[in-house]
C-alpha cells in the first residue's frame, strides 16, 4: 500500500493529522480520549499520562477557545515524516454539491457586533476584542475529510493543514475540525521555544501591483500595528515566568493565498526543561490574536456580543511527545464538519479605529481558505 493510500485510509478511520511544510504527524488507530471536564484539565491530564507512556506515544488534538469547556485530545502512537502530507490522497469522491449557504450572523449583524465591540472599547472596558462570524454550508452528501484535507494541503503549502476528530459523547455522528492555519502558537524543542503570533490583516488582491500596495499599507498602518502589539505584549508577558531569553523583533509581513498578516517571530529559552509545551499552551491560550486585551474583559465582551459557540475554532490544536516537546497552532482558517454540514469560522481583531464594513470584508477573505478548498475542484 502506498503512503497516500495508507494516510487516506487512516483519515477515513478517524486519524488526527497535522501537515506542515517541514513535517507531518499522523496519529491513528484506537486511542483513548484524554478525560476531563475542561480543556485545561485535559491538558494537565495529558501531560501526566505522557510521563508513564511508551516513547512513540503523543497526545494530539484540540482544546477549545474557552478552556473551561472540554476539547478533544487523544493519547496514542504517532508517525512523523518529513515534508507535507503525500498527495493526492486516493479515494477522492469529487465535488460535493452545496445545496445551501448561510452566513450566521448575516454581514449586517456582524457589522453591528463590531459596532458593539467598538462601544466597549470607547467605554474603556477593553482595548482589543476579536469577534467572529460563520458561514454554514449544507451539502447534498456528506463531506469527505480526506478530500477536504487534500485540498487544504495543496492550496496552502506554508500553513499547517489539520484534521482533528472531535469527541462528543452525546452525539453519534462524527464531528471534525479541519483547516489550514498560518499561525504557530508555539513549538517547544528541548529548551528552545518558537512562537509566531499574528494580528493585523488585509485581504490579498489578484492584481500584483494592488497586492503589493495593500501589503505596504498593512505594514505601515498605525491601527494594525497597535492591534498586533497587544498580542506580542501579552505573549511576552505570559512567557516571562518560564523563560530567560525572550526575543521579539519588529513585525513582518506574512502572506497566505487569501490574506496578508503582520507576524512576529518570537524566540525564547526555557528556565527549566520541566516546562512542557502543554504548560506553555495553558499559560498562553487564548492570546489576544483570538481573544482580546485585557483577556478576561475581552472574553466577557465576546460572550455578550458575538452570539456564537466557537467550540474548537480559535482553540489550540497540536501535539506533545513524551519529552514535553510539541507543536501547537491556533485553530483559525478552520471549519467544523459534521455529516453534510460544514461551518466555517472567521474572526477579526477590533481596536479603536476599526471600520465595521472593512471587518466584514476581512472575515470574508479569511473564510476563503476553507471555502475554496470545499467548493472549487
Ligand atoms: C481570528 C482569526 O485570525 C486571527 C486574527 C487576525 C487579525 O485580526 O488580523 C489575524 C490572524 C489571526 O490571529 C481568524 O482567521 O478567524
Coordinates of C-alpha atoms and ligand atoms in Angstrom, one line a residue:
X1 CA 0.0 0.0 0.0
X2 CA 1.4 3.4 -0.9
X3 CA 1.9 6.1 1.7
X4 CA -1.0 8.3 0.4
X5 CA -3.3 5.3 0.4
X6 CA -2.4 4.4 4.0
X7 CA -3.0 8.0 5.1
X8 CA -6.3 8.2 3.3
X9 CA -7.5 5.0 5.0
X10 CA -6.2 6.3 8.3
X11 CA -8.1 9.6 7.9
X12 CA -11.3 7.8 7.0
X13 CA -10.8 5.8 10.1
X14 CA -10.5 8.9 12.3
X15 CA -6.8 9.8 12.3
X16 CA -5.5 13.1 13.7
X17 CA -3.4 14.8 11.1
X18 CA -1.1 17.9 11.2
X19 CA 0.5 18.5 7.8
X20 CA 3.1 21.3 7.7
X21 CA 5.7 22.5 5.2
X22 CA 8.5 20.7 7.0
X23 CA 6.8 17.7 8.7
X24 CA 3.6 15.7 9.1
X25 CA 2.3 14.0 12.1
X26 CA -0.4 11.3 11.9
X27 CA -1.9 9.7 14.9
X28 CA -4.0 6.6 14.1
X29 CA -5.8 3.6 15.5
X30 CA -7.9 3.1 18.5
X31 CA -6.6 5.5 21.2
X32 CA -8.2 6.7 24.4
X33 CA -9.5 10.2 24.6
X34 CA -8.0 12.2 27.5
X35 CA -10.7 12.6 30.1
X36 CA -11.6 15.8 31.8
X37 CA -14.4 18.3 32.1
X38 CA -12.4 21.2 30.7
X39 CA -9.7 21.8 28.2
X40 CA -7.4 22.9 31.0
X41 CA -7.9 19.7 32.9
X42 CA -7.4 17.7 29.8
X43 CA -4.1 19.4 29.1
X44 CA -2.9 18.6 32.7
X45 CA -4.0 15.0 32.5
X46 CA -2.4 14.6 29.1
X47 CA 0.9 15.8 30.4
X48 CA 0.7 13.4 33.4
X49 CA -0.3 10.4 31.2
X50 CA 2.7 11.1 28.9
X51 CA 5.1 10.7 31.8
X52 CA 4.1 7.0 32.0
X53 CA 3.7 6.4 28.2
X54 CA 5.8 4.4 25.7
X55 CA 8.3 6.5 23.7
X56 CA 6.2 6.6 20.5
X57 CA 3.1 7.9 22.2
X58 CA 1.9 11.5 21.8
X59 CA -1.1 13.5 22.9
X60 CA -2.7 15.1 19.9
X61 CA -5.9 17.0 19.2
X62 CA -7.7 20.2 20.1
X63 CA -8.6 22.3 23.1
X64 CA -11.4 24.8 22.7
X65 CA -11.2 28.6 22.6
X66 CA -12.8 28.5 26.0
X67 CA -10.5 26.4 28.2
X68 CA -13.4 25.8 30.7
X69 CA -15.1 23.7 28.1
X70 CA -13.9 20.2 27.1
X71 CA -11.8 19.7 24.0
X72 CA -10.7 16.5 22.2
X73 CA -7.2 15.2 23.0
X74 CA -6.2 11.6 22.4
X75 CA -3.2 9.5 23.6
X76 CA -1.6 7.1 21.2
X77 CA 1.3 6.3 18.9
X78 CA 2.0 8.7 16.1
X79 CA 4.2 8.6 13.0
X80 CA 6.0 11.7 11.8
X81 CA 7.5 12.1 8.3
X82 CA 9.4 15.0 6.7
X83 CA 7.5 17.3 4.4
X84 CA 3.8 17.8 3.9
X85 CA 1.2 15.0 3.6
X86 CA 1.8 13.0 0.5
X87 CA -0.8 13.9 -2.1
X88 CA -3.1 13.1 -3.8
X89 CA -4.9 11.1 -1.1
X90 CA -6.7 8.4 -3.1
X91 CA -10.4 7.8 -2.9
X92 CA -11.4 11.4 -3.8
X93 CA -15.1 11.4 -4.4
X94 CA -15.1 14.6 -6.5
X95 CA -17.0 17.7 -5.9
X96 CA -19.7 17.8 -3.2
X97 CA -22.7 19.8 -4.3
X98 CA -23.6 22.7 -1.9
X99 CA -27.3 22.9 -1.5
X100 CA -27.4 25.9 0.8
X101 CA -25.0 28.5 2.2
X102 CA -25.9 30.8 5.1
X103 CA -23.8 33.4 6.9
X104 CA -24.5 33.4 10.6
X105 CA -24.9 36.2 11.6
X106 CA -25.6 37.9 8.3
X107 CA -22.9 40.5 7.3
X108 CA -25.0 43.4 8.7
X109 CA -25.4 41.6 12.0
X110 CA -21.6 41.1 12.2
X111 CA -21.1 44.8 11.5
X112 CA -23.5 45.5 14.4
X113 CA -21.4 43.2 16.6
X114 CA -18.3 45.1 15.6
X115 CA -20.0 48.4 16.5
X116 CA -21.0 46.9 19.9
X117 CA -17.3 45.9 20.4
X118 CA -16.2 49.4 19.5
X119 CA -18.6 50.9 22.0
X120 CA -17.0 48.7 24.7
X121 CA -13.5 49.9 23.6
X122 CA -14.7 53.5 23.8
X123 CA -16.2 52.9 27.3
X124 CA -12.7 51.7 28.4
X125 CA -13.7 48.1 29.2
X126 CA -11.3 46.6 26.6
X127 CA -8.5 47.7 24.3
X128 CA -9.0 45.0 21.8
X129 CA -11.6 42.3 21.2
X130 CA -11.7 39.6 18.4
X131 CA -15.2 39.0 17.0
X132 CA -16.1 36.1 14.7
X133 CA -18.8 35.0 12.4
X134 CA -19.6 31.8 10.5
X135 CA -20.7 30.6 7.1
X136 CA -22.7 27.4 7.1
X137 CA -22.6 25.2 4.0
X138 CA -25.2 22.4 3.7
X139 CA -24.2 19.8 1.0
X140 CA -26.3 17.1 -0.7
X141 CA -23.9 14.4 0.5
X142 CA -21.6 14.0 3.5
X143 CA -18.3 16.0 3.3
X144 CA -15.3 13.8 2.8
X145 CA -12.5 14.6 5.3
X146 CA -9.7 13.2 3.0
X147 CA -10.9 15.4 0.2
X148 CA -11.1 18.5 2.3
X149 CA -7.7 17.8 3.8
X150 CA -6.1 17.2 0.4
X151 CA -7.4 20.5 -0.9
X152 CA -6.3 22.4 2.2
X153 CA -2.8 20.9 2.0
X154 CA -2.3 21.6 -1.7
X155 CA -3.7 25.1 -1.6
X156 CA -1.8 26.3 1.5
X157 CA 1.7 24.9 1.3
X158 CA 3.1 27.1 4.0
X159 CA 0.3 26.6 6.5
X160 CA -0.4 23.8 8.9
X161 CA -3.3 21.8 7.5
X162 CA -5.2 19.8 10.0
X163 CA -7.9 17.2 10.5
X164 CA -8.9 16.5 14.1
X165 CA -11.7 14.2 15.1
X166 CA -13.8 15.9 17.9
X167 CA -15.2 13.8 20.8
X168 CA -18.8 14.3 21.6
X169 CA -20.2 11.5 23.7
X170 CA -23.8 12.9 23.3
X171 CA -23.5 12.8 19.5
X172 CA -23.2 9.6 17.5
X173 CA -22.3 11.3 14.2
X174 CA -18.6 12.1 13.8
X175 CA -17.5 15.7 14.1
X176 CA -14.3 17.1 12.8
X177 CA -12.2 20.2 12.9
X178 CA -10.5 20.9 9.6
X179 CA -8.5 23.8 8.3
X180 CA -5.2 25.3 7.3
X181 CA -3.8 27.8 9.8
X182 CA -0.8 30.1 9.2
X183 CA -0.5 30.9 13.0
X184 CA 2.0 29.0 15.2
X185 CA 1.1 29.3 18.8
X186 CA 4.3 27.6 20.0
X187 CA 6.9 25.0 19.2
X188 CA 9.0 23.6 22.0
X189 CA 12.1 21.6 21.3
X190 CA 14.2 20.9 24.4
X191 CA 14.8 24.4 25.9
X192 CA 14.0 26.3 22.7
X193 CA 10.6 27.9 22.2
X194 CA 9.4 29.5 19.0
X195 CA 6.2 31.4 18.6
X196 CA 4.7 33.3 15.7
X197 CA 1.6 35.3 16.7
X198 CA -0.3 37.1 14.0
X199 CA -2.7 40.1 14.2
X200 CA -3.4 42.8 11.7
X201 CA -4.6 41.7 8.3
X202 CA -5.6 42.9 4.8
X203 CA -7.2 40.8 2.0
X204 CA -4.9 39.9 -0.9
X205 CA -5.6 41.3 -4.4
X206 CA -5.3 39.2 -7.6
X207 CA -3.7 42.2 -9.2
X208 CA 0.0 42.2 -8.4
X209 CA 0.6 46.0 -8.0
X210 CA -2.5 46.4 -5.9
X211 CA -1.5 43.3 -3.8
X212 CA 1.9 44.9 -3.0
X213 CA 0.2 48.3 -2.3
X214 CA -2.0 46.6 0.2
X215 CA 0.9 44.8 1.9
X216 CA 2.7 48.2 2.2
X217 CA -0.4 49.8 3.6
X218 CA -0.7 47.0 6.3
X219 CA 3.0 47.2 7.3
X220 CA 2.7 51.0 7.9
X221 CA -0.9 51.0 9.3
X222 CA -0.9 52.5 12.8
X223 CA -4.2 50.7 13.6
X224 CA -2.9 47.3 12.6
X225 CA 0.5 47.8 14.4
X226 CA -1.4 48.7 17.6
X227 CA -3.7 45.6 17.1
X228 CA -0.6 43.5 16.6
X229 CA 1.2 45.0 19.6
X230 CA -1.4 43.8 22.1
X231 CA -0.7 40.2 21.1
X232 CA 3.1 40.5 21.2
X233 CA 3.0 42.2 24.7
X234 CA 0.6 39.5 26.1
X235 CA 2.7 36.6 24.7
X236 CA 6.0 38.1 26.1
X237 CA 4.3 38.6 29.5
X238 CA 2.9 35.1 29.6
X239 CA 6.3 33.6 28.7
X240 CA 8.3 35.6 31.2
X241 CA 7.7 33.4 34.2
X242 CA 9.0 30.4 32.2
X243 CA 11.8 31.8 30.0
X244 CA 15.1 33.6 30.4
X245 CA 15.8 35.0 26.9
X246 CA 12.8 36.3 25.0
X247 CA 13.4 38.0 21.7
X248 CA 10.6 39.8 19.9
X249 CA 11.7 41.7 16.8
X250 CA 9.6 44.1 14.7
X251 CA 6.6 42.5 13.0
X252 CA 7.0 41.3 9.4
X253 CA 4.6 40.6 6.5
X254 CA 3.3 37.0 6.0
X255 CA 1.1 36.0 3.1
X256 CA -1.5 33.3 2.8
X257 CA -3.2 32.8 -0.6
X258 CA -6.2 34.9 0.8
X259 CA -4.7 37.5 3.3
X260 CA -1.7 39.4 4.3
X261 CA -0.8 39.4 8.0
X262 CA 1.5 41.1 10.4
X263 CA 3.5 38.4 12.3
X264 CA 6.3 38.4 14.9
X265 CA 8.8 35.6 15.2
X266 CA 9.4 35.3 19.0
X267 CA 12.1 33.0 20.3
X268 CA 12.8 32.1 23.9
X269 CA 14.8 29.7 26.1
X270 CA 13.1 27.8 29.0
X271 CA 14.5 28.4 32.5
X272 CA 13.7 24.7 33.3
X273 CA 13.1 21.9 30.8
X274 CA 10.5 20.5 33.1
X275 CA 8.2 23.1 31.5
X276 CA 6.4 21.3 28.7
X277 CA 4.7 22.5 25.6
X278 CA 1.3 21.8 27.3
X279 CA 2.3 24.0 30.3
X280 CA 3.0 26.9 27.8
X281 CA -0.3 26.3 26.0
X282 CA -2.1 26.6 29.3
X283 CA -0.3 29.8 30.1
X284 CA -0.6 31.5 26.7
X285 CA -4.0 30.5 25.3
X286 CA -6.1 32.4 24.3
X287 CA -3.8 35.1 23.2
X288 CA -5.2 38.5 22.1
X289 CA -4.9 37.2 18.4
X290 CA -8.2 35.4 19.0
X291 CA -9.4 36.8 22.3
X292 CA -8.5 40.3 23.1
X293 CA -6.9 42.6 25.7
X294 CA -7.2 42.6 28.7
X295 CA -8.1 38.9 28.3
X296 CA -10.8 38.5 31.0
X297 CA -12.8 41.5 29.9
X298 CA -12.4 40.6 26.2
X299 CA -13.7 37.1 26.8
X300 CA -16.8 38.6 28.6
X301 CA -17.4 41.1 25.7
X302 CA -17.1 38.2 23.2
X303 CA -19.7 36.2 25.2
X304 CA -22.0 39.2 25.2
X305 CA -21.8 40.4 21.6
X306 CA -20.7 37.6 19.3
X307 CA -23.5 35.1 19.8
X308 CA -21.6 32.0 18.6
X309 CA -20.4 28.8 20.2
X310 CA -16.8 28.8 19.0
X311 CA -16.1 25.2 20.0
X312 CA -12.6 24.4 19.0
X313 CA -12.4 27.3 16.4
X314 CA -9.7 29.7 17.7
X315 CA -8.7 27.0 20.1
X316 CA -5.2 25.5 20.4
X317 CA -4.5 22.4 18.3
X318 CA -1.4 20.2 18.1
X319 CA 0.6 17.6 19.9
X320 CA 3.2 16.8 22.6
X321 CA 5.5 13.9 22.9
X322 CA 6.9 12.1 26.0
X323 CA 9.8 14.5 26.2
X324 CA 7.5 17.5 26.6
X325 CA 8.3 18.7 23.1
X326 CA 5.4 19.7 20.9
X327 CA 3.9 22.0 18.4
X328 CA 0.6 23.8 18.8
X329 CA -1.1 26.1 16.2
X330 CA -4.0 28.5 16.6
X331 CA -7.2 27.0 15.1
X332 CA -8.0 29.8 12.6
X333 CA -9.0 29.3 8.9
X334 CA -10.9 26.3 10.2
X335 CA -14.3 24.7 10.0
X336 CA -16.3 22.2 12.0
X337 CA -17.6 19.4 9.8
X338 CA -20.5 17.0 10.7
X339 CA -22.2 14.9 8.0
X340 CA -23.4 17.3 5.4
X341 CA -22.8 20.4 7.4
X342 CA -19.6 22.5 7.2
X343 CA -19.4 25.5 9.4
X344 CA -16.6 27.9 8.5
X345 CA -15.5 30.4 11.2
X346 CA -13.5 33.7 10.8
X347 CA -12.8 36.5 13.2
X348 CA -11.1 39.8 13.2
X349 CA -9.4 41.9 15.9
X350 CA -11.3 45.1 16.7
X351 CA -9.4 48.1 18.2
X352 CA -10.1 51.9 18.3
X353 CA -10.2 52.9 14.6
X354 CA -11.6 49.6 13.2
X355 CA -14.2 50.0 10.4
X356 CA -17.2 47.6 10.7
X357 CA -17.5 47.2 6.9
X358 CA -13.8 46.5 6.5
X359 CA -14.0 43.8 9.1
X360 CA -16.8 42.2 7.1
X361 CA -14.6 42.1 4.1
X362 CA -11.6 40.9 6.1
X363 CA -13.5 38.0 7.6
X364 CA -14.9 37.1 4.2
X365 CA -11.3 36.9 2.8
X366 CA -10.3 34.7 5.8
X367 CA -13.2 32.3 5.1
X368 CA -11.9 31.7 1.5
X369 CA -9.2 29.4 2.9
X370 CA -11.8 26.7 3.7
X371 CA -14.4 27.8 1.3
X372 CA -12.2 27.5 -1.8
X373 CA -10.9 24.1 -0.5
X374 CA -14.5 22.9 0.0
X375 CA -16.1 24.2 -3.2
X376 CA -13.8 24.5 -6.1
X377 CA -12.1 21.5 -7.5
Ligands
LIG1 C1 -9.3 35.2 14.2 C2 -8.7 34.9 13.1 O1 -7.4 35.2 12.8 C3 -6.6 35.9 13.7 C4 -6.9 37.3 13.7 C5 -6.1 38.2 12.9 C6 -6.5 39.6 12.8 O2 -7.4 40.1 13.4 O3 -5.8 40.3 12.0 C7 -5.0 37.6 12.2 C8 -4.6 36.4 12.4 C9 -5.2 35.5 13.4 O4 -4.5 35.7 14.6 C10 -9.4 34.1 12.0 O5 -8.8 33.9 11.0 O6 -10.6 33.7 12.3

